[in-house]
């Protein structure tokens, strides 16, 4: 038999024997201390295992606080300071509530949340007053990830601190209007893109904060171990919801954090036992579930469940009936208790057994009503945070139990619907004021007046003094002024610029360029190569030896291939982040590196090289968040292209990543064909990001198909960067073939076929980026409409020379070349790889998707000859194409 929390509750067949064992343990504890007790328990456990008892620690402890009252440190400044901080928290709660309710009174559609911050306010206050250290001259600052829908509370604090004015609060969730009237709009959730001086980390999409925080802590270690940052004992804090822990990303990297012994990482999980629709684990205990998960993954777990007023109750609980009752009470019931008053709790909770009834009898209904959960007791919170901040060798999670909608009374506290509550009636507002003893008149409450104590009040003096002691105000995002000088193009890519027909895939070219950059004596150390267990796939194994694989422990074993020159070298100062099979983890590392210019004031240049199908499609939301965070770096979609990857089939062949990339405004994407194009693109990207500090990042596709690489022709660099250039101008061309990436050579071959069989002259253009052309086209046409500009879109300018039909093709779905249709005045036909990929040779795949030289040629003939079916049928025969085959997207 076991209880809701998994603690074994077997029937005791020999109570006296049990007592003896417990007595023995007790005296060990008294005489030898906890260390000795732990040792003996471990030995007992090992012996039990050996003797076949088949017992395993459930990894659950009873439903009480981990830290015992006698272990608690004093609250800094004593009870006076605690009382002041409690008043500050009340003010934060009110102002946050007032901001949301005001916004929704005026514009019912704006939304916002009250209940989340109401439950988390004390957890945040203790962090702000005692733990979250800002960046100042001496110290680089802690890193804090804020729960997104607690944003109103963070704005409320910034208002009291002076960073936001009352007028700013009036523009909560009205960023466009705010801009119009010259004010700071407040974004719904933490969005560095929208509030670049305030928010650092976009956490609005659940799960991204937790995984990013873990990799941030790991990247901090990486920077320290590589001598790029001083070890200052900085911490990464993440405050998240218990519902958010459902997300696979939230839990995905727990074991990495303990494996890497990230004692610089602290999660505070606000266990208000509710999420959006209802309870998190109505029939169980989310705290126990998370305790098992985190402890099992090797974390230090601190349960912070009950406030100080419970201490006396537990002291009276000689027979453990109270603890048993708590162990038994599932979350759905705890929520019901939260939503009801003292009398109800006396009857339904304390009324359960004679022992609990007796404990309940020592309290009035009002006292029962006021019994606080641990996450609302600043002294307990301080103890937990202190324990976490001083714990060594493991990351810590604090499981803090709170009530959702704390203080919202009948309008929201513990109510199922509280998450969505954004309007409160007058009665509830007055009750809230009374509950938190806010010095507001009835009229001020009705008007939702913001409350800011006088500058010389104890609250304001305390608040400012605490932040001054902790280095300044938070959150703050730093623009990151530092720049890096990028090596000259010839220095890193001479081999590509003067390839002279040498065979090489674009992946090989990229890796060679990367290797050269890494060798640069100045710049090289700031480059961060990242892979998710695919370095060998991309021919990067040579980098293992060259720069080493980062490992916080160095290399504790002799690698099997030690004799080879490319051996698998792990090192504490290794440069490659070899993440294993976790694209979500690898992109989180990339994001940490790509924002180091801001978070640490140390610009880094990450290259994350991955299977292109497992990028935007699989971890698109993490990339979107990186974009929000103003990441700067390179994402390299390797083995890209639906027909270029060959045998790998449906789930590997990417024909859409460039289309998704195009939807991210600050993502600059390219699909280069030649090594020299790649060299020019990467070089320009580095300059834009590292030298000019532009908030853009690059997505570049590369392939593993060997190509004869020409040298860089004169005068094409601008075209490469803007999106297209002509390979071989033919003024008399009857057709123009636009192609990108690996399909460019198909277009070249198509031109040859057209010439050879039908003397049709075709001009070939390399399109390095349909997306850049499309963006330029949209902007140019808009400027024509709005400003009367006479500048044509770049692609229009380039193709202006004739009316010959244009055939555009890539290894991606048609919507990629379709994106420039509006800017091509000649007849325009697109080909692409719409449909599911399958395993076969490149030749067969390109026939299947109708993008090979023959299909390009045939399509051109259709445009050149018009409706002449007889000639077209002959041409199809000559080309050997099956015009009756089904459309690739339908099979
Ligand atoms: C990926 C994702 N899915 C859904 C949501 C919508 N959402 C916002 S808050 C929330 C509930 C969060 O509950 P919890 O983490 O327990 O936080 P609480 O508000 O209870 O503190 C949901 C589902 C989201 N923001 N992100």
mmCIF file of N, CA and C in Angstrom, residues 704-796:
data_model
loop_
_atom_site.group_PDB
_atom_site.id
_atom_site.type_symbol
_atom_site.label_atom_id
_atom_site.label_comp_id
_atom_site.label_asym_id
_atom_site.label_seq_id
_atom_site.Cartn_x
_atom_site.Cartn_y
_atom_site.Cartn_z
ATOM 1 N N UNK A 704 25.938 17.995 -48.653
ATOM 2 C CA UNK A 704 27.075 17.075 -48.715
ATOM 3 C C UNK A 704 27.311 16.573 -50.134
ATOM 4 N N UNK A 705 26.840 17.318 -51.118
ATOM 5 C CA UNK A 705 27.021 16.895 -52.518
ATOM 6 C C UNK A 705 28.287 17.548 -53.081
ATOM 7 N N UNK A 706 29.159 16.729 -53.554
ATOM 8 C CA UNK A 706 30.390 17.285 -54.106
ATOM 9 C C UNK A 706 30.114 18.048 -55.395
ATOM 10 N N UNK A 707 30.755 19.175 -55.514
ATOM 11 C CA UNK A 707 30.577 20.013 -56.706
ATOM 12 C C UNK A 707 31.957 20.470 -57.157
ATOM 13 N N UNK A 708 32.088 20.666 -58.467
ATOM 14 C CA UNK A 708 33.306 21.316 -58.945
ATOM 15 C C UNK A 708 33.154 22.788 -58.616
ATOM 16 N N UNK A 709 34.048 23.298 -57.782
ATOM 17 C CA UNK A 709 33.866 24.668 -57.272
ATOM 18 C C UNK A 709 34.631 25.679 -58.124
ATOM 19 N N UNK A 710 33.905 26.593 -58.770
ATOM 20 C CA UNK A 710 34.613 27.636 -59.522
ATOM 21 C C UNK A 710 35.192 28.687 -58.575
ATOM 22 N N UNK A 711 36.065 29.496 -59.101
ATOM 23 C CA UNK A 711 36.596 30.619 -58.300
ATOM 24 C C UNK A 711 35.605 31.769 -58.346
ATOM 25 N N UNK A 712 35.769 32.696 -57.419
ATOM 26 C CA UNK A 712 34.859 33.844 -57.346
ATOM 27 C C UNK A 712 35.013 34.721 -58.597
ATOM 28 N N UNK A 713 33.933 34.875 -59.387
ATOM 29 C CA UNK A 713 34.041 35.771 -60.548
ATOM 30 C C UNK A 713 34.105 37.222 -60.071
ATOM 31 N N UNK A 714 34.576 38.078 -60.936
ATOM 32 C CA UNK A 714 34.655 39.492 -60.554
ATOM 33 C C UNK A 714 33.259 40.093 -60.500
ATOM 34 N N UNK A 715 33.055 40.991 -59.571
ATOM 35 C CA UNK A 715 31.846 41.828 -59.563
ATOM 36 C C UNK A 715 30.553 41.175 -59.113
ATOM 37 N N UNK A 716 30.615 40.006 -58.497
ATOM 38 C CA UNK A 716 29.350 39.361 -58.123
ATOM 39 C C UNK A 716 29.052 39.444 -56.622
ATOM 40 N N UNK A 717 29.932 40.059 -55.872
ATOM 41 C CA UNK A 717 29.739 40.016 -54.411
ATOM 42 C C UNK A 717 28.438 40.675 -53.965
ATOM 43 N N UNK A 718 28.125 41.805 -54.588
ATOM 44 C CA UNK A 718 26.882 42.460 -54.184
ATOM 45 C C UNK A 718 25.682 41.558 -54.474
ATOM 46 N N UNK A 719 25.701 40.955 -55.659
ATOM 47 C CA UNK A 719 24.607 40.067 -56.037
ATOM 48 C C UNK A 719 24.487 38.883 -55.080
ATOM 49 N N UNK A 720 25.619 38.322 -54.698
ATOM 50 C CA UNK A 720 25.589 37.190 -53.750
ATOM 51 C C UNK A 720 24.867 37.607 -52.476
ATOM 52 N N UNK A 721 25.202 38.780 -51.984
ATOM 53 C CA UNK A 721 24.621 39.203 -50.708
ATOM 54 C C UNK A 721 23.179 39.654 -50.849
ATOM 55 N N UNK A 722 22.859 40.246 -52.002
ATOM 56 C CA UNK A 722 21.482 40.740 -52.144
ATOM 57 C C UNK A 722 20.523 39.644 -52.588
ATOM 58 N N UNK A 723 21.066 38.546 -53.119
ATOM 59 C CA UNK A 723 20.178 37.417 -53.393
ATOM 60 C C UNK A 723 20.276 36.790 -54.766
ATOM 61 N N UNK A 724 20.803 37.501 -55.789
ATOM 62 C CA UNK A 724 21.007 36.802 -57.059
ATOM 63 C C UNK A 724 22.017 37.523 -57.941
ATOM 64 N N UNK A 725 22.621 36.762 -58.820
ATOM 65 C CA UNK A 725 23.515 37.330 -59.820
ATOM 66 C C UNK A 725 23.541 36.393 -61.019
ATOM 67 N N UNK A 726 23.949 36.964 -62.138
ATOM 68 C CA UNK A 726 23.928 36.181 -63.376
ATOM 69 C C UNK A 726 25.243 35.435 -63.514
ATOM 70 N N UNK A 727 25.138 34.145 -63.846
ATOM 71 C CA UNK A 727 26.357 33.342 -63.992
ATOM 72 C C UNK A 727 27.031 33.619 -65.319
ATOM 73 N N UNK A 728 26.196 33.860 -66.327
ATOM 74 C CA UNK A 728 26.748 33.900 -67.674
ATOM 75 C C UNK A 728 25.760 34.680 -68.544
ATOM 76 N N UNK A 729 25.927 35.998 -68.598
ATOM 77 C CA UNK A 729 24.925 36.841 -69.267
ATOM 78 C C UNK A 729 24.801 36.490 -70.758
ATOM 79 N N UNK A 730 23.546 36.363 -71.232
ATOM 80 C CA UNK A 730 23.279 36.089 -72.646
ATOM 81 C C UNK A 730 22.189 37.053 -73.102
ATOM 82 N N UNK A 731 22.558 38.128 -73.723
ATOM 83 C CA UNK A 731 21.582 39.165 -74.070
ATOM 84 C C UNK A 731 20.436 38.630 -74.945
ATOM 85 N N UNK A 732 20.704 37.574 -75.719
ATOM 86 C CA UNK A 732 19.648 37.049 -76.611
ATOM 87 C C UNK A 732 18.847 35.921 -75.957
ATOM 88 N N UNK A 733 19.006 35.729 -74.661
ATOM 89 C CA UNK A 733 18.387 34.566 -74.016
ATOM 90 C C UNK A 733 16.883 34.529 -74.249
ATOM 91 N N UNK A 734 16.367 33.296 -74.551
ATOM 92 C CA UNK A 734 14.922 33.124 -74.724
ATOM 93 C C UNK A 734 14.273 32.688 -73.412
ATOM 94 N N UNK A 735 15.103 32.228 -72.509
ATOM 95 C CA UNK A 735 14.583 31.843 -71.191
ATOM 96 C C UNK A 735 15.646 32.172 -70.157
ATOM 97 N N UNK A 736 15.151 32.428 -68.933
ATOM 98 C CA UNK A 736 16.105 32.682 -67.847
ATOM 99 C C UNK A 736 15.819 31.682 -66.730
ATOM 100 N N UNK A 737 16.879 31.048 -66.308
ATOM 101 C CA UNK A 737 16.724 29.999 -65.294
ATOM 102 C C UNK A 737 17.319 30.499 -63.990
ATOM 103 N N UNK A 738 16.479 30.569 -62.958
ATOM 104 C CA UNK A 738 16.936 31.009 -61.632
ATOM 105 C C UNK A 738 16.979 29.785 -60.729
ATOM 106 N N UNK A 739 18.113 29.553 -60.112
ATOM 107 C CA UNK A 739 18.188 28.363 -59.255
ATOM 108 C C UNK A 739 19.080 28.631 -58.070
ATOM 109 N N UNK A 740 18.841 27.853 -57.002
ATOM 110 C CA UNK A 740 19.651 28.069 -55.802
ATOM 111 C C UNK A 740 20.255 26.758 -55.317
ATOM 112 N N UNK A 741 21.277 26.901 -54.506
ATOM 113 C CA UNK A 741 21.900 25.760 -53.847
ATOM 114 C C UNK A 741 22.291 24.674 -54.836
ATOM 115 N N UNK A 742 22.076 23.429 -54.438
ATOM 116 C CA UNK A 742 22.541 22.313 -55.255
ATOM 117 C C UNK A 742 21.804 22.207 -56.598
ATOM 118 N N UNK A 743 20.696 22.894 -56.733
ATOM 119 C CA UNK A 743 19.917 22.785 -57.977
ATOM 120 C C UNK A 743 20.450 23.748 -59.043
ATOM 121 N N UNK A 744 21.379 24.601 -58.630
ATOM 122 C CA UNK A 744 21.959 25.502 -59.636
ATOM 123 C C UNK A 744 22.603 24.698 -60.765
ATOM 124 N N UNK A 745 23.285 23.620 -60.408
ATOM 125 C CA UNK A 745 23.966 22.864 -61.481
ATOM 126 C C UNK A 745 22.952 22.195 -62.404
ATOM 127 N N UNK A 746 21.754 21.903 -61.887
ATOM 128 C CA UNK A 746 20.701 21.356 -62.743
ATOM 129 C C UNK A 746 20.267 22.416 -63.747
ATOM 130 N N UNK A 747 20.215 23.644 -63.305
ATOM 131 C CA UNK A 747 19.841 24.728 -64.210
ATOM 132 C C UNK A 747 20.920 24.927 -65.273
ATOM 133 N N UNK A 748 22.177 24.832 -64.839
ATOM 134 C CA UNK A 748 23.278 24.962 -65.801
ATOM 135 C C UNK A 748 23.179 23.844 -66.837
ATOM 136 N N UNK A 749 22.900 22.633 -66.358
ATOM 137 C CA UNK A 749 22.776 21.492 -67.274
ATOM 138 C C UNK A 749 21.543 21.650 -68.165
ATOM 139 N N UNK A 750 20.480 22.244 -67.626
ATOM 140 C CA UNK A 750 19.272 22.460 -68.429
ATOM 141 C C UNK A 750 19.576 23.413 -69.576
ATOM 142 N N UNK A 751 20.328 24.466 -69.275
ATOM 143 C CA UNK A 751 20.682 25.430 -70.315
ATOM 144 C C UNK A 751 21.454 24.727 -71.432
ATOM 145 N N UNK A 752 22.335 23.810 -71.028
ATOM 146 C CA UNK A 752 23.116 23.080 -72.033
ATOM 147 C C UNK A 752 22.206 22.191 -72.881
ATOM 148 N N UNK A 753 21.239 21.519 -72.232
ATOM 149 C CA UNK A 753 20.308 20.669 -72.981
ATOM 150 C C UNK A 753 19.496 21.482 -73.980
ATOM 151 N N UNK A 754 19.036 22.623 -73.530
ATOM 152 C CA UNK A 754 18.211 23.478 -74.401
ATOM 153 C C UNK A 754 19.007 23.919 -75.616
ATOM 154 N N UNK A 755 20.242 24.235 -75.376
ATOM 155 C CA UNK A 755 21.111 24.669 -76.470
ATOM 156 C C UNK A 755 21.402 23.497 -77.412
ATOM 157 N N UNK A 756 21.741 22.390 -76.811
ATOM 158 C CA UNK A 756 22.164 21.221 -77.589
ATOM 159 C C UNK A 756 21.041 20.684 -78.480
ATOM 160 N N UNK A 757 19.830 20.532 -77.909
ATOM 161 C CA UNK A 757 18.762 19.888 -78.678
ATOM 162 C C UNK A 757 17.901 20.848 -79.473
ATOM 163 N N UNK A 758 17.721 22.052 -78.953
ATOM 164 C CA UNK A 758 16.734 22.920 -79.624
ATOM 165 C C UNK A 758 17.263 24.326 -79.906
ATOM 166 N N UNK A 759 18.537 24.507 -79.666
ATOM 167 C CA UNK A 759 19.187 25.805 -79.880
ATOM 168 C C UNK A 759 18.435 26.945 -79.185
ATOM 169 N N UNK A 760 17.871 26.586 -78.070
ATOM 170 C CA UNK A 760 17.221 27.620 -77.254
ATOM 171 C C UNK A 760 18.269 28.163 -76.279
ATOM 172 N N UNK A 761 18.402 29.459 -76.306
ATOM 173 C CA UNK A 761 19.419 30.117 -75.483
ATOM 174 C C UNK A 761 18.837 30.418 -74.089
ATOM 175 N N UNK A 762 19.474 29.910 -73.068
ATOM 176 C CA UNK A 762 18.967 30.170 -71.701
ATOM 177 C C UNK A 762 20.078 30.749 -70.826
ATOM 178 N N UNK A 763 19.703 31.710 -70.067
ATOM 179 C CA UNK A 763 20.653 32.402 -69.186
ATOM 180 C C UNK A 763 20.447 31.855 -67.765
ATOM 181 N N UNK A 764 21.531 31.601 -67.055
ATOM 182 C CA UNK A 764 21.393 31.011 -65.724
ATOM 183 C C UNK A 764 21.802 32.028 -64.647
ATOM 184 N N UNK A 765 20.965 32.093 -63.622
ATOM 185 C CA UNK A 765 21.209 32.999 -62.498
ATOM 186 C C UNK A 765 21.308 32.175 -61.222
ATOM 187 N N UNK A 766 22.273 32.519 -60.427
ATOM 188 C CA UNK A 766 22.357 31.873 -59.118
ATOM 189 C C UNK A 766 21.578 32.724 -58.115
ATOM 190 N N UNK A 767 20.605 32.088 -57.496
ATOM 191 C CA UNK A 767 19.850 32.788 -56.449
ATOM 192 C C UNK A 767 20.407 32.322 -55.097
ATOM 193 N N UNK A 768 21.046 33.212 -54.416
ATOM 194 C CA UNK A 768 21.575 32.820 -53.108
ATOM 195 C C UNK A 768 20.507 32.941 -52.024
ATOM 196 N N UNK A 769 19.527 33.824 -52.260
ATOM 197 C CA UNK A 769 18.468 33.970 -51.249
ATOM 198 C C UNK A 769 17.183 34.508 -51.862
ATOM 199 N N UNK A 770 16.222 33.621 -52.038
ATOM 200 C CA UNK A 770 14.907 34.102 -52.474
ATOM 201 C C UNK A 770 14.332 35.028 -51.402
ATOM 202 N N UNK A 771 14.635 34.708 -50.159
ATOM 203 C CA UNK A 771 14.044 35.467 -49.062
ATOM 204 C C UNK A 771 14.546 36.905 -49.030
ATOM 205 N N UNK A 772 15.866 37.077 -49.220
ATOM 206 C CA UNK A 772 16.387 38.443 -49.231
ATOM 207 C C UNK A 772 15.808 39.224 -50.412
ATOM 208 N N UNK A 773 15.649 38.546 -51.553
ATOM 209 C CA UNK A 773 15.060 39.219 -52.717
ATOM 210 C C UNK A 773 13.622 39.625 -52.425
ATOM 211 N N UNK A 774 12.898 38.721 -51.785
ATOM 212 C CA UNK A 774 11.489 39.002 -51.504
ATOM 213 C C UNK A 774 11.359 40.152 -50.502
ATOM 214 N N UNK A 775 12.207 40.149 -49.482
ATOM 215 C CA UNK A 775 12.122 41.227 -48.483
ATOM 216 C C UNK A 775 12.448 42.578 -49.114
ATOM 217 N N UNK A 776 13.473 42.554 -49.948
ATOM 218 C CA UNK A 776 13.843 43.790 -50.634
ATOM 219 C C UNK A 776 12.694 44.247 -51.541
ATOM 220 N N UNK A 777 12.073 43.282 -52.213
ATOM 221 C CA UNK A 777 10.982 43.620 -53.130
ATOM 222 C C UNK A 777 9.798 44.235 -52.398
ATOM 223 N N UNK A 778 9.451 43.663 -51.291
ATOM 224 C CA UNK A 778 8.315 44.173 -50.503
ATOM 225 C C UNK A 778 8.608 45.613 -50.058
ATOM 226 N N UNK A 779 9.836 45.818 -49.568
ATOM 227 C CA UNK A 779 10.199 47.153 -49.068
ATOM 228 C C UNK A 779 10.214 48.173 -50.207
ATOM 229 N N UNK A 780 10.756 47.763 -51.355
ATOM 230 C CA UNK A 780 10.866 48.694 -52.483
ATOM 231 C C UNK A 780 9.473 49.068 -53.008
ATOM 232 N N UNK A 781 8.604 48.102 -53.141
ATOM 233 C CA UNK A 781 7.263 48.408 -53.663
ATOM 234 C C UNK A 781 6.484 49.278 -52.682
ATOM 235 N N UNK A 782 6.691 49.017 -51.416
ATOM 236 C CA UNK A 782 6.004 49.834 -50.410
ATOM 237 C C UNK A 782 6.502 51.273 -50.501
ATOM 238 N N UNK A 783 7.827 51.431 -50.655
ATOM 239 C CA UNK A 783 8.383 52.786 -50.752
ATOM 240 C C UNK A 783 7.837 53.484 -52.005
ATOM 241 N N UNK A 784 7.615 52.712 -53.057
ATOM 242 C CA UNK A 784 7.014 53.309 -54.270
ATOM 243 C C UNK A 784 5.616 53.839 -53.946
ATOM 244 N N UNK A 785 4.863 53.011 -53.232
ATOM 245 C CA UNK A 785 3.467 53.397 -52.940
ATOM 246 C C UNK A 785 3.394 54.564 -51.956
ATOM 247 N N UNK A 786 4.207 54.496 -50.916
ATOM 248 C CA UNK A 786 4.061 55.478 -49.841
ATOM 249 C C UNK A 786 4.873 56.747 -50.050
ATOM 250 N N UNK A 787 6.040 56.587 -50.688
ATOM 251 C CA UNK A 787 6.936 57.743 -50.796
ATOM 252 C C UNK A 787 7.155 58.170 -52.230
ATOM 253 N N UNK A 788 6.569 57.459 -53.163
ATOM 254 C CA UNK A 788 6.796 57.771 -54.564
ATOM 255 C C UNK A 788 8.207 57.439 -55.010
ATOM 256 N N UNK A 789 8.861 56.531 -54.285
ATOM 257 C CA UNK A 789 10.239 56.156 -54.639
ATOM 258 C C UNK A 789 10.262 55.552 -56.041
ATOM 259 N N UNK A 790 11.380 55.763 -56.748
ATOM 260 C CA UNK A 790 11.470 55.127 -58.073
ATOM 261 C C UNK A 790 12.510 54.003 -58.075
ATOM 262 N N UNK A 791 12.909 53.567 -56.897
ATOM 263 C CA UNK A 791 13.860 52.452 -56.826
ATOM 264 C C UNK A 791 13.104 51.136 -56.992
ATOM 265 N N UNK A 792 13.507 50.369 -57.971
ATOM 266 C CA UNK A 792 12.834 49.090 -58.229
ATOM 267 C C UNK A 792 13.394 48.024 -57.293
ATOM 268 N N UNK A 793 12.627 46.984 -57.033
ATOM 269 C CA UNK A 793 13.188 45.860 -56.286
ATOM 270 C C UNK A 793 14.448 45.339 -56.978
ATOM 271 N N UNK A 794 15.378 44.860 -56.184
ATOM 272 C CA UNK A 794 16.661 44.421 -56.748
ATOM 273 C C UNK A 794 16.451 43.370 -57.835
ATOM 274 N N UNK A 795 15.573 42.408 -57.562
ATOM 275 C CA UNK A 795 15.378 41.347 -58.551
ATOM 276 C C UNK A 795 14.755 41.911 -59.828
ATOM 277 N N UNK A 796 13.871 42.891 -59.686
ATOM 278 C CA UNK A 796 13.272 43.515 -60.879
ATOM 279 C C UNK A 796 14.353 44.207 -61.685
#
